[in-house]
Coordinates of C-alpha atoms in Angstrom, one line a residue:
M1 CA 0.0 0.0 0.0
C2 CA 1.1 3.6 -0.6
S3 CA 0.9 4.1 3.2
N4 CA 3.8 1.7 3.5
I5 CA 5.9 3.6 0.9
E6 CA 9.6 3.1 1.1
P7 CA 12.5 5.4 -0.1
F8 CA 15.0 4.3 -2.6
C9 CA 17.8 5.9 -4.6
A10 CA 19.8 4.9 -7.7
G11 CA 23.4 5.8 -6.7
D12 CA 26.3 4.8 -8.9
Q13 CA 25.4 1.1 -8.8
R14 CA 22.4 -1.0 -9.9
L15 CA 19.8 -1.3 -7.1
V16 CA 18.1 -4.8 -7.1
F17 CA 15.2 -5.6 -4.8
A18 CA 12.4 -8.1 -4.6
N19 CA 9.1 -7.4 -6.4
S20 CA 5.7 -7.7 -4.9
N21 CA 4.2 -11.1 -5.4
E22 CA 1.8 -13.6 -3.9
E23 CA 4.6 -15.0 -1.7
N24 CA 5.4 -11.7 0.1
T25 CA 2.1 -9.8 0.1
D26 CA -1.7 -10.1 0.2
V27 CA -2.1 -6.9 -1.8
D28 CA -2.6 -8.2 -5.3
V29 CA -4.0 -5.0 -6.8
A30 CA -3.3 -1.3 -6.2
E31 CA -5.6 0.7 -4.0
E32 CA -8.4 2.8 -5.5
G33 CA -8.1 6.5 -5.5
P34 CA -4.9 7.6 -7.4
D35 CA -5.0 8.3 -11.1
Y36 CA -2.9 5.5 -12.6
G37 CA -2.6 7.0 -16.0
C38 CA -1.6 4.5 -18.6
L39 CA -1.7 1.6 -16.2
S40 CA -5.1 0.0 -16.9
E41 CA -4.2 -2.8 -14.5
Q42 CA -2.0 -2.5 -11.3
P43 CA -1.3 -6.0 -10.1
F44 CA 1.0 -6.5 -7.1
P45 CA 2.1 -2.8 -6.7
S46 CA 5.4 -1.7 -5.2
W47 CA 5.4 1.9 -3.9
F48 CA 8.6 4.0 -3.6
F49 CA 9.7 7.6 -3.3
M50 CA 13.0 9.2 -4.3
Q51 CA 14.5 12.5 -3.3
I52 CA 16.6 14.5 -5.7
E53 CA 20.0 15.5 -4.6
K54 CA 21.7 17.1 -7.6
P55 CA 19.3 18.9 -10.0
G56 CA 19.1 18.0 -13.7
D57 CA 17.7 15.3 -15.9
L58 CA 17.5 11.7 -14.7
K59 CA 17.1 8.6 -16.9
F60 CA 16.8 5.2 -15.3
T61 CA 16.8 1.7 -16.7
L62 CA 14.0 -0.3 -15.0
A63 CA 14.0 -4.1 -15.4
Q64 CA 12.3 -7.2 -13.9
N65 CA 13.5 -10.8 -13.9
T66 CA 12.9 -14.1 -12.0
Q67 CA 16.4 -14.1 -10.7
A68 CA 18.3 -11.6 -8.6
D69 CA 21.3 -11.8 -10.9
F70 CA 19.0 -11.4 -13.9
S71 CA 20.0 -14.8 -15.3
G72 CA 16.5 -16.1 -15.3
A73 CA 13.3 -15.3 -17.3
D74 CA 12.4 -11.7 -18.1
L75 CA 9.2 -10.4 -16.6
D76 CA 7.0 -7.6 -17.9
V77 CA 7.6 -4.4 -15.8
D78 CA 5.3 -1.4 -15.8
F79 CA 5.5 1.9 -13.9
I80 CA 4.1 5.4 -13.3
V81 CA 5.8 8.4 -11.8
W82 CA 4.2 11.4 -10.0
G83 CA 5.9 14.6 -8.9
P84 CA 7.5 16.8 -8.0
F85 CA 6.5 17.1 -4.3
E86 CA 8.0 18.7 -1.2
R87 CA 9.4 16.6 1.6
T88 CA 6.6 17.7 3.9
D89 CA 3.8 16.8 1.5
D90 CA 1.5 13.8 2.1
F91 CA 2.9 11.6 -0.6
C92 CA 0.0 9.2 -0.6
S93 CA -2.7 11.7 -0.8
Y94 CA -5.0 11.0 -3.7
D95 CA -5.1 14.7 -4.3
N96 CA -1.4 14.5 -5.2
L97 CA -1.4 11.3 -7.2
T98 CA -3.4 12.9 -10.1
E99 CA -3.1 13.1 -13.8
E100 CA -1.7 16.6 -13.6
N101 CA 1.2 15.4 -11.5
Q102 CA 2.1 12.4 -13.7
V103 CA 5.7 12.6 -15.0
G104 CA 6.1 9.3 -16.8
C105 CA 4.1 6.1 -17.4
S106 CA 4.6 2.8 -19.4
Y107 CA 2.4 -0.2 -19.9
S108 CA 4.3 -2.0 -22.6
E109 CA 5.1 -5.7 -22.6
A110 CA 8.8 -5.1 -22.3
A111 CA 10.9 -6.5 -19.4
T112 CA 13.2 -3.5 -19.6
E113 CA 11.9 0.1 -19.6
T114 CA 13.4 3.6 -19.5
M115 CA 12.0 5.9 -16.8
T116 CA 12.8 9.6 -17.4
I117 CA 12.5 12.6 -15.1
N118 CA 13.4 15.9 -16.8
N119 CA 14.6 19.0 -15.0
A120 CA 14.3 17.6 -11.5
Q121 CA 15.1 20.1 -8.8
A122 CA 17.2 19.5 -5.6
N123 CA 15.2 18.1 -2.7
A124 CA 12.2 17.4 -4.8
I125 CA 10.3 14.2 -4.2
Y126 CA 8.9 11.8 -6.8
I127 CA 6.6 8.9 -6.3
V128 CA 7.2 5.7 -8.3
L129 CA 4.7 2.8 -8.6
I130 CA 6.0 -0.4 -10.1
T131 CA 3.7 -3.3 -11.0
N132 CA 4.2 -7.0 -11.6
F133 CA 1.9 -7.8 -14.5
E134 CA 2.9 -11.4 -14.8
R135 CA 2.3 -11.9 -11.0
L136 CA 5.4 -14.1 -10.7
P137 CA 8.0 -13.8 -7.9
G138 CA 11.1 -12.0 -9.1
F139 CA 13.4 -9.0 -8.7
I140 CA 13.3 -5.4 -9.9
S141 CA 16.5 -3.6 -11.0
L142 CA 16.9 0.2 -11.0
Q143 CA 20.0 1.8 -12.5
Q144 CA 20.6 5.4 -13.5
Q145 CA 22.0 5.9 -17.0
N146 CA 25.2 8.1 -17.2
P147 CA 24.8 9.4 -13.6
N148 CA 28.0 11.5 -13.8
A149 CA 27.4 13.0 -17.3
A150 CA 27.0 16.8 -17.7
G151 CA 23.4 18.0 -16.9
Q152 CA 22.5 14.7 -15.2
G153 CA 20.8 14.9 -11.8
S154 CA 21.1 12.4 -9.0
T155 CA 19.1 10.9 -6.2
D156 CA 19.6 11.4 -2.4
C157 CA 20.8 8.3 -0.7
S158 CA 21.5 9.9 2.7
I159 CA 18.5 8.3 4.5
L160 CA 16.7 5.1 3.5
G161 CA 14.6 2.6 5.3
N162 CA 17.2 0.0 4.3
A163 CA 20.1 2.0 5.8
L164 CA 21.8 -1.1 7.1
G165 CA 21.5 -3.1 3.9
D166 CA 20.5 -6.7 3.5
D167 CA 21.1 -9.4 6.0
I168 CA 24.8 -9.6 6.8
A169 CA 27.0 -12.7 6.8
V170 CA 30.3 -12.0 8.6
C171 CA 32.9 -14.3 7.3
G172 CA 36.0 -15.2 9.3
E173 CA 35.9 -12.1 11.6
Q174 CA 35.2 -11.8 15.3
E175 CA 33.2 -8.6 15.2
Y176 CA 31.3 -6.4 12.7
V177 CA 30.4 -2.7 12.8
L178 CA 26.9 -1.9 11.7
D179 CA 26.8 1.6 10.3
G180 CA 23.6 3.6 9.8
T181 CA 25.2 7.0 9.4
S182 CA 22.9 9.5 7.7
D183 CA 23.4 13.2 7.2
E184 CA 19.7 13.8 7.8
A185 CA 19.3 11.8 11.0
S186 CA 19.1 13.7 14.3
A187 CA 18.9 10.6 16.6
Y188 CA 19.9 6.9 16.5
A189 CA 18.5 4.1 18.6
W190 CA 19.8 0.5 18.5
Y191 CA 17.8 -2.6 19.4
E192 CA 18.5 -6.3 19.7
R193 CA 16.1 -9.3 19.7
L194 CA 17.2 -11.7 22.3
E195 CA 17.2 -15.4 21.7
G196 CA 13.7 -16.9 22.2
E197 CA 12.0 -13.5 22.2
N198 CA 9.8 -11.9 19.6
E199 CA 10.2 -8.2 20.6
Y200 CA 13.3 -6.1 20.2
T201 CA 15.0 -4.7 23.3
E202 CA 16.8 -1.3 23.2
I203 CA 20.6 -1.6 23.7
A204 CA 21.4 0.8 26.5
G205 CA 24.0 3.5 25.8
E206 CA 24.1 2.8 22.0
E207 CA 22.9 6.2 20.6
G208 CA 25.5 6.7 17.8
P209 CA 25.3 5.8 14.1
T210 CA 27.4 2.7 14.5
L211 CA 27.1 -0.5 16.6
T212 CA 29.8 -3.1 17.0
V213 CA 28.4 -6.6 17.2
T214 CA 30.3 -9.8 18.2
Q215 CA 27.7 -12.4 17.9
S216 CA 25.0 -13.6 15.5
G217 CA 21.6 -12.0 16.0
D218 CA 18.8 -9.7 14.8
Y219 CA 19.4 -6.0 15.2
R220 CA 17.3 -2.9 14.6
L221 CA 18.2 0.8 14.0
I222 CA 15.6 3.6 14.3
L223 CA 16.6 6.8 12.6
T224 CA 14.9 10.1 13.3
D225 CA 15.0 12.5 10.4
V226 CA 15.9 16.2 11.0
L227 CA 13.0 17.2 8.7
G228 CA 10.3 16.9 11.2
D229 CA 9.0 14.0 13.1
N230 CA 9.9 11.3 10.6
S231 CA 11.4 8.1 12.0
E232 CA 12.4 5.1 10.0
A233 CA 13.4 1.6 11.2
D234 CA 15.7 -0.8 9.5
D235 CA 16.2 -4.4 10.6
V236 CA 19.1 -6.6 9.8
T237 CA 20.3 -10.1 10.7
V238 CA 24.0 -10.6 11.4
T239 CA 25.4 -14.1 11.3
F240 CA 29.0 -15.0 12.0
Y241 CA 30.6 -17.8 9.9
D242 CA 34.0 -19.4 9.5
N243 CA 35.5 -19.0 6.1
P244 CA 35.7 -22.1 3.9
E245 CA 39.1 -23.7 3.3
I246 CA 40.6 -23.9 -0.2
G247 CA 42.6 -26.9 -1.3
V248 CA 45.4 -27.2 -3.8
A249 CA 44.7 -27.8 -7.4
G250 CA 47.0 -28.8 -10.2
D251 CA 47.8 -26.9 -13.4
L252 CA 45.4 -27.1 -16.3
Y253 CA 46.4 -27.4 -19.9
S254 CA 44.9 -26.1 -23.1
C255 CA 45.0 -28.7 -25.8
D256 CA 44.3 -26.0 -28.5
S257 CA 45.8 -22.6 -28.6
S258 CA 42.6 -21.2 -30.1
G259 CA 40.1 -23.2 -28.0
T260 CA 38.5 -23.1 -24.6
V261 CA 39.4 -24.6 -21.2
D262 CA 37.1 -25.9 -18.6
L263 CA 38.4 -24.3 -15.4
T264 CA 35.8 -26.1 -13.3
E265 CA 37.9 -29.3 -13.7
N266 CA 39.7 -28.0 -10.6
D267 CA 36.5 -27.6 -8.5
D268 CA 36.9 -30.9 -6.6
D269 CA 40.5 -30.2 -5.7
F270 CA 39.8 -26.7 -4.4
I271 CA 36.7 -27.8 -2.4
A272 CA 38.6 -30.8 -1.2
S273 CA 36.9 -32.7 1.6
Q274 CA 34.4 -30.0 2.6
G275 CA 31.6 -31.8 0.8
S276 CA 28.5 -30.4 -0.9
G277 CA 27.2 -26.9 -0.4
F278 CA 30.4 -25.3 -1.8
S279 CA 31.3 -23.8 -5.1
V280 CA 34.4 -22.2 -6.7
R281 CA 34.8 -18.8 -8.2
Y282 CA 37.6 -18.2 -10.7
Y283 CA 39.4 -15.0 -11.5
E284 CA 41.9 -13.8 -14.1
T285 CA 44.1 -11.7 -11.8
Q286 CA 45.0 -11.4 -8.1
V287 CA 43.3 -8.0 -8.0
A288 CA 40.1 -9.4 -9.6
A289 CA 40.1 -12.1 -6.9
E290 CA 40.4 -9.5 -4.2
E291 CA 37.6 -7.4 -5.7
D292 CA 35.5 -10.6 -6.4
T293 CA 35.3 -9.8 -10.2
R294 CA 34.9 -13.4 -11.3
I295 CA 35.2 -15.1 -14.7
S296 CA 31.6 -15.3 -16.0
S297 CA 31.9 -18.6 -17.9
P298 CA 34.7 -20.7 -16.3
A299 CA 33.6 -23.9 -18.0
T300 CA 34.3 -22.3 -21.4
F301 CA 37.2 -20.0 -20.7
N302 CA 38.9 -18.7 -23.8
F303 CA 42.5 -19.7 -23.8
S304 CA 44.6 -16.7 -25.1
G305 CA 48.0 -17.7 -23.7
E306 CA 49.6 -19.1 -20.6
Q307 CA 48.6 -17.3 -17.4
S308 CA 47.9 -17.7 -13.7
I309 CA 44.3 -18.3 -12.7
Y310 CA 43.0 -17.5 -9.2
A311 CA 40.2 -19.1 -7.3
R312 CA 38.2 -18.8 -4.1
V313 CA 35.9 -21.4 -2.5
E314 CA 32.4 -20.0 -1.6
N315 CA 30.0 -21.4 1.0
D316 CA 26.8 -21.5 -1.0
E317 CA 24.6 -20.9 2.1
T318 CA 26.6 -18.1 3.7
G319 CA 28.4 -16.5 0.7
C320 CA 31.6 -16.6 2.7
L321 CA 34.8 -16.9 0.6
S322 CA 38.1 -18.7 1.3
E323 CA 41.5 -17.3 0.9
I324 CA 42.8 -17.0 -2.7
G325 CA 44.3 -20.0 -4.4
S326 CA 45.9 -20.2 -7.8
F327 CA 47.1 -22.5 -10.5
E328 CA 48.7 -22.2 -13.9
L329 CA 46.9 -22.4 -17.2
L330 CA 49.4 -23.7 -19.7
A331 CA 49.5 -24.6 -23.4
Y332 CA 50.1 -28.3 -23.8
D333 CA 52.8 -29.2 -26.4
F334 CA 53.1 -32.7 -27.7
P335 CA 56.6 -34.1 -28.1
Q336 CA 58.0 -34.2 -31.6
L337 CA 56.9 -37.5 -33.3
N338 CA 58.8 -38.0 -36.5
L339 CA 56.2 -39.8 -38.6
P340 CA 56.6 -39.7 -42.4
E341 CA 53.9 -38.0 -44.4
S342 CA 54.0 -41.1 -46.7
A343 CA 55.1 -44.7 -46.3
A344 CA 55.7 -47.3 -49.0
L345 CA 54.1 -50.7 -48.9
C346 CA 56.4 -53.0 -50.7
V347 CA 54.3 -55.5 -52.7
S348 CA 54.8 -58.2 -55.2
E349 CA 53.2 -58.4 -58.6
E350 CA 50.3 -60.3 -57.0
G351 CA 49.8 -57.5 -54.4
N352 CA 51.2 -59.4 -51.4
L353 CA 53.3 -57.5 -48.9
V354 CA 57.0 -58.4 -49.4
N355 CA 58.5 -56.5 -46.5
D356 CA 57.0 -55.6 -43.1
L357 CA 56.3 -51.9 -42.7
V358 CA 57.3 -50.5 -39.3
L359 CA 55.9 -47.1 -38.2
G360 CA 55.9 -45.0 -35.1
A361 CA 58.1 -43.9 -32.2
D362 CA 57.9 -44.4 -28.5
V363 CA 57.6 -41.0 -26.8
G364 CA 56.8 -42.4 -23.3
T365 CA 54.3 -44.2 -21.1
Q366 CA 52.6 -41.0 -20.3
F367 CA 50.8 -41.3 -23.6
S368 CA 48.3 -43.8 -25.1
Y369 CA 48.6 -44.8 -28.8
E370 CA 45.9 -45.9 -31.1
W371 CA 46.6 -46.9 -34.7
R372 CA 43.6 -46.9 -37.1
A373 CA 42.9 -48.0 -40.6
G374 CA 39.5 -46.3 -41.2
S375 CA 37.3 -47.6 -38.4
T376 CA 39.5 -50.6 -37.7
I377 CA 41.9 -50.4 -34.7
L378 CA 45.2 -51.9 -35.8
G379 CA 47.0 -51.6 -32.5
N380 CA 47.7 -49.7 -29.3
S381 CA 51.5 -49.8 -29.1
A382 CA 53.9 -47.0 -29.9
I383 CA 55.4 -49.0 -32.8
L384 CA 53.1 -50.5 -35.4
T385 CA 54.3 -53.4 -37.6
L386 CA 52.3 -54.2 -40.7
T387 CA 52.6 -57.7 -42.1
E388 CA 49.7 -57.4 -44.4
D389 CA 48.3 -54.7 -46.7
P390 CA 45.5 -53.0 -44.7
Q391 CA 43.8 -52.1 -47.9
V392 CA 43.4 -48.4 -47.1
T393 CA 45.1 -45.3 -48.5
F394 CA 46.2 -43.9 -45.1
L395 CA 46.8 -44.8 -41.5
E396 CA 45.9 -42.6 -38.5
L397 CA 47.7 -42.4 -35.2
I398 CA 45.8 -40.9 -32.2
L399 CA 48.3 -39.8 -29.5
T400 CA 46.7 -39.0 -26.1
S401 CA 48.3 -37.4 -23.1
L402 CA 47.2 -39.5 -20.1
E403 CA 47.8 -36.5 -17.7
T404 CA 45.9 -33.8 -19.6
G405 CA 43.5 -35.8 -21.9
C406 CA 44.8 -33.7 -24.8
E407 CA 45.1 -35.7 -28.0
T408 CA 46.5 -35.1 -31.5
N409 CA 46.2 -37.0 -34.7
Y410 CA 48.9 -38.0 -37.2
Q411 CA 48.3 -39.3 -40.7
V412 CA 50.5 -41.5 -42.8
N413 CA 49.6 -41.9 -46.5
L414 CA 50.2 -45.5 -47.8
E415 CA 51.6 -45.9 -51.3
Q416 CA 52.0 -49.3 -53.0
V417 CA 55.5 -49.8 -54.4
Y418 CA 56.1 -52.9 -56.6
V419 CA 59.4 -54.8 -56.4
P420 CA 61.7 -53.8 -59.3
E421 CA 62.7 -56.8 -61.3
N422 CA 65.1 -55.5 -64.0
L423 CA 68.0 -53.0 -64.2
S424 CA 69.0 -51.7 -67.6
V425 CA 71.5 -49.0 -68.5
N426 CA 71.3 -46.6 -71.5
I427 CA 74.9 -45.7 -72.7
S428 CA 75.6 -42.6 -74.6
G429 CA 78.7 -40.5 -75.5
S430 CA 82.1 -42.1 -75.9
G431 CA 85.4 -42.6 -74.3
F432 CA 86.7 -39.6 -76.2
G433 CA 86.0 -36.0 -75.5
D434 CA 83.5 -35.6 -72.6
G435 CA 83.3 -39.3 -71.9
Y436 CA 80.3 -41.6 -71.5
T437 CA 76.9 -40.9 -70.0
L438 CA 75.3 -43.8 -68.2
E439 CA 71.5 -43.7 -67.5
P440 CA 70.4 -46.7 -65.4
M441 CA 66.7 -47.6 -65.0
L442 CA 65.0 -49.9 -62.6
E443 CA 61.8 -51.5 -63.9
A444 CA 59.0 -53.4 -62.2
S445 CA 56.4 -55.7 -63.9
R446 CA 53.6 -53.1 -63.2
D447 CA 53.3 -49.4 -63.3
N448 CA 55.2 -48.1 -60.3
P449 CA 54.3 -44.3 -59.8
F450 CA 55.2 -44.2 -56.1
A451 CA 58.6 -46.0 -56.4
E452 CA 61.8 -43.9 -55.8
Y453 CA 65.0 -45.3 -57.2
E454 CA 68.7 -44.5 -56.6
Y455 CA 71.9 -45.8 -58.1
S456 CA 75.5 -46.3 -57.3
L457 CA 78.5 -46.4 -59.8
D458 CA 81.4 -48.6 -58.8
E459 CA 80.5 -48.7 -55.1
G460 CA 80.2 -44.9 -55.0
A461 CA 77.6 -42.8 -53.3
W462 CA 73.9 -43.4 -54.0
Q463 CA 72.3 -40.8 -56.3
A464 CA 69.7 -40.2 -58.9
A465 CA 70.5 -41.1 -62.5
P466 CA 72.3 -40.3 -64.8
F467 CA 76.1 -40.7 -64.4
R468 CA 78.0 -38.3 -66.6
N469 CA 81.7 -38.1 -67.7
V470 CA 82.2 -41.7 -67.1
S471 CA 85.6 -42.9 -68.1
A472 CA 86.4 -46.0 -70.2
G473 CA 86.9 -49.4 -68.6
N474 CA 84.9 -51.9 -66.5
H475 CA 82.1 -50.4 -64.4
T476 CA 79.4 -51.8 -62.2
I477 CA 76.1 -50.0 -61.6
R478 CA 73.8 -50.9 -58.8
G479 CA 70.2 -49.9 -58.4
R480 CA 67.7 -50.1 -55.5
E481 CA 64.3 -48.7 -54.4
V482 CA 64.8 -45.9 -51.8
N483 CA 62.3 -47.4 -49.4
G484 CA 64.0 -50.8 -49.4
C485 CA 61.4 -52.5 -51.6
G486 CA 63.1 -55.5 -53.2
P487 CA 66.8 -56.5 -53.6
T488 CA 69.6 -54.4 -55.0
L489 CA 70.2 -55.2 -58.7
S490 CA 73.6 -54.9 -60.5
F491 CA 74.6 -54.2 -64.1
H492 CA 78.2 -54.6 -65.5
V493 CA 79.5 -52.6 -68.5
Y494 CA 82.9 -52.3 -70.3
L495 CA 83.5 -48.8 -71.9
V496 CA 86.0 -48.2 -74.7
G497 CA 88.5 -45.4 -74.1
Y498 CA 92.2 -44.3 -74.2
P499 CA 94.9 -43.2 -71.8
K500 CA 95.6 -39.5 -71.5
Y501 CA 99.3 -40.0 -71.4
F502 CA 102.1 -42.7 -71.6
S503 CA 105.8 -42.8 -70.6
P504 CA 107.9 -45.1 -72.9
N505 CA 110.9 -45.3 -70.6
G506 CA 111.2 -49.1 -70.5
D507 CA 110.0 -49.5 -66.9
G508 CA 107.2 -51.7 -67.9
I509 CA 104.6 -49.1 -66.9
N510 CA 102.7 -47.2 -69.5
D511 CA 105.4 -47.9 -72.1
Y512 CA 102.9 -48.2 -74.9
W513 CA 99.9 -46.1 -76.0
N514 CA 96.8 -47.6 -77.5
V515 CA 93.1 -47.2 -77.3
L516 CA 91.1 -49.5 -75.0
N517 CA 89.2 -51.6 -77.4
D518 CA 86.2 -53.7 -76.6
A519 CA 86.0 -57.4 -77.2
E520 CA 84.0 -57.0 -80.4
G521 CA 86.7 -54.8 -81.9
S522 CA 84.4 -51.8 -82.7
I523 CA 87.4 -49.6 -83.4
R524 CA 88.5 -50.1 -87.0
R525 CA 91.3 -47.6 -87.8
L526 CA 93.7 -45.6 -85.5
Y527 CA 96.2 -42.9 -86.6
V528 CA 98.7 -41.0 -84.5
F529 CA 99.9 -37.4 -85.6
D530 CA 102.3 -34.9 -84.2
R531 CA 101.1 -31.4 -83.3
Y532 CA 101.7 -30.3 -86.9
G533 CA 99.5 -33.0 -88.4
K534 CA 102.3 -35.3 -89.6
L535 CA 101.2 -38.9 -89.6
I536 CA 103.5 -40.7 -87.1
K537 CA 101.9 -44.1 -86.8
Q538 CA 99.0 -46.2 -88.0
L539 CA 97.9 -48.8 -85.4
D540 CA 95.7 -51.8 -85.5
P541 CA 94.1 -51.7 -82.1
R542 CA 93.1 -55.3 -82.4
N543 CA 96.7 -56.5 -82.7
G544 CA 99.9 -55.5 -81.0
K545 CA 100.8 -53.5 -77.9
G546 CA 100.4 -50.0 -79.5
W547 CA 102.7 -47.1 -80.2
D548 CA 106.1 -47.1 -78.4
G549 CA 106.8 -43.3 -78.9
T550 CA 109.2 -43.7 -81.9
Y551 CA 109.2 -42.6 -85.5
N552 CA 111.3 -44.6 -87.9
G553 CA 113.1 -46.2 -85.0
K554 CA 113.9 -42.9 -83.3
Q555 CA 112.5 -41.7 -80.0
L556 CA 110.2 -38.7 -80.4
P557 CA 110.3 -35.9 -77.8
A558 CA 107.9 -35.4 -75.0
D559 CA 105.0 -33.5 -76.4
D560 CA 101.3 -33.5 -77.1
Y561 CA 100.2 -35.9 -79.9
W562 CA 96.9 -36.4 -81.7
F563 CA 95.1 -39.4 -82.8
R564 CA 92.1 -40.1 -85.1
V565 CA 90.0 -43.2 -84.6
E566 CA 87.2 -44.7 -86.6
V567 CA 84.6 -46.4 -84.5
Q568 CA 81.9 -48.7 -85.9
D569 CA 78.6 -49.2 -83.9
V570 CA 78.4 -53.0 -83.6
K571 CA 74.6 -52.8 -83.5
T572 CA 73.9 -50.5 -86.4
G573 CA 77.1 -50.8 -88.4
E574 CA 77.4 -47.0 -88.5
R575 CA 80.9 -45.6 -88.5
Q576 CA 82.0 -42.3 -86.8
E577 CA 85.4 -40.6 -86.4
Y578 CA 86.8 -39.1 -83.2
M579 CA 89.9 -37.0 -82.6
A580 CA 91.6 -36.2 -79.4
N581 CA 95.1 -35.6 -78.0
F582 CA 97.3 -37.3 -75.5
S583 CA 100.7 -36.7 -73.9
L584 CA 104.1 -38.4 -74.3
I585 CA 106.1 -38.0 -71.1
R586 CA 109.9 -38.6 -70.9

C-alpha cells in the first residue's frame, strides 16, 4: 500500500530488490483513489519515493527478472511516476497522485523500460509505482544511466529505510560494525532481539550511528529525520561464519591454442573434503580475486595464452569466501613425433606384402597410442608393424596425453610400391671428349608411380640417374628402391677409351699407348699425328701393344700428340670418327 511507501535511490550502482508477489504480500492490486494514467491494471504494486540531490535530468533503466542476478526469465515491468513534491507533502494523498502530477508512465510488454524525469530540482520528491503484470516472484532492477554526465541529476541516498542493507554474513571475523550514518538523521537508537523473544530490546548506551556486534543475532536501527517527526526503522540479521578452506589444485592445460578450457575441472581439488554446499569462483588476476570480479563462464574460458588463474571457494549458504588460491593455465605441447607423411608398402606383382612396414616412435608411457585404418583399430602400441596390406590409402595415429587428456592426430599416407625386377643401362657418349653418360633404369612388372630409385656407380655414393663423364673401362652400376622395396640389382659394363698419357721409358709401366678396345673390336682404324698434323703411326688396335713413342726407330720428344679413330657401332654398323690428344712424357 502507498501508506507503506519506502524510499530508494539509484546511486552509482544498480539497485536490485524483490518485487511484490503472492509469496510476500496479500495486496494483489493497487488501492483505489490515485489516477494510474496508462496503467489500466495495477497487479502486485510496489510503492517507492525518491528525493533529488543534484538537479538535472534523470534517466533510469528499470527491469524485472525471475532471478536476482538477472540470469532467469524476463518479466514484464510497468511503472508510473508522479511529482514533484515537497518533503513535507503527504505523498500518498490521492489529491497529489493525479493526472496533472504524472511525470512518466509505461504499460508496454517489455521487461526493460526507460524511466525519465526531466529538469528535476534539488530536494524534490517523486513517487514511483512499479507493478508485476505477470504476477510471478522476481526481482526489480533500477540503475541510473550516465549518472555522472553533464546535466544529469542524482538521487539522495542519505537516509533510506534500508540503511543497514540486507542481512549480513560476517565471514572469518570476530566482530562487525553496523553503520547507519545519515546526514539527515538527528537521533539513533539500536535494538536487539534476544534469543527466544519476539520483541526487540533497546541496547542501553548505543545512541550513535554505529554498533559493534560480536555475535549472531537480529538488530534494529531507528533513525529520526531532522526534517520533522519522521522516523524510519531498519532491521538486519547478522550471522558470523567461518571462512571455507581452499585446497590445492594442479595446473590445467589447453590442448588447443585457439580453443577453450574448462576451469571447473579443478572444483573438486579446491573444495577438497568440505563436501556439498560449496562452489568455486575463478578470476583472471589477483586484483580481480580481491575485488571478487569473477570469470563469468569458467567452463568455457577462452585460452589466449599461458597465465595464472586465481580461485576462491564459496560457501553457497553463507556466501563466505576462502583465501585466494591459484594454478597455472598452460599450453600443452606434444613431443616431436617423426612420422613420415607417406610410407611405401612393398608389394609383389600379385599385391602381397613383401617387406614388413614398421611405423611410429615411443615418446613415453605418459601417452596412449591408437593406430587406425579407417574404423578398424590396428594396435595400441607406440610401434606398429604391418605384415599385411591394410587395404586403405592412409593410417591414422591418435596420440593422447594421459595426464591432460589432450590428443593429437597424425596421418601417414600409404603408397604401394612394386618390387623392381630389372636393371637396364642406357649408354651414350664415348670414351673420347667428354666421356660416357650412363643412365640406369629400374623397372617393375607393373606401373610403379610411387617408387623412388637411386643408383651407385662402382660402389660410390647413391644418387639419382644419370652418371656423366664416365671414363672407359669396366664399371658396375647398382640400383635399388629408396624405401628398401626389393633387392639391390647390378649391371656390369665395359666402356671403350684411351689413356691420356704414356711414358715409354722401359720400366714396364705405360710404355705403350693404344686405345682401350672392346671385345668385339668396334674400333677399325687408328692414326697418330704430331702437333703439326704429320702422320707418325697407323695402329691396329686389335693387334699389337700399340705405339712405343718412336718414329722410324727414333724416339720422339715429350709433347702432345693427336690421334684419329674410326669407330663402328656393332649394333647399327654406323661408323664415326673421333679426334683427341694425349701426352708423351719422358
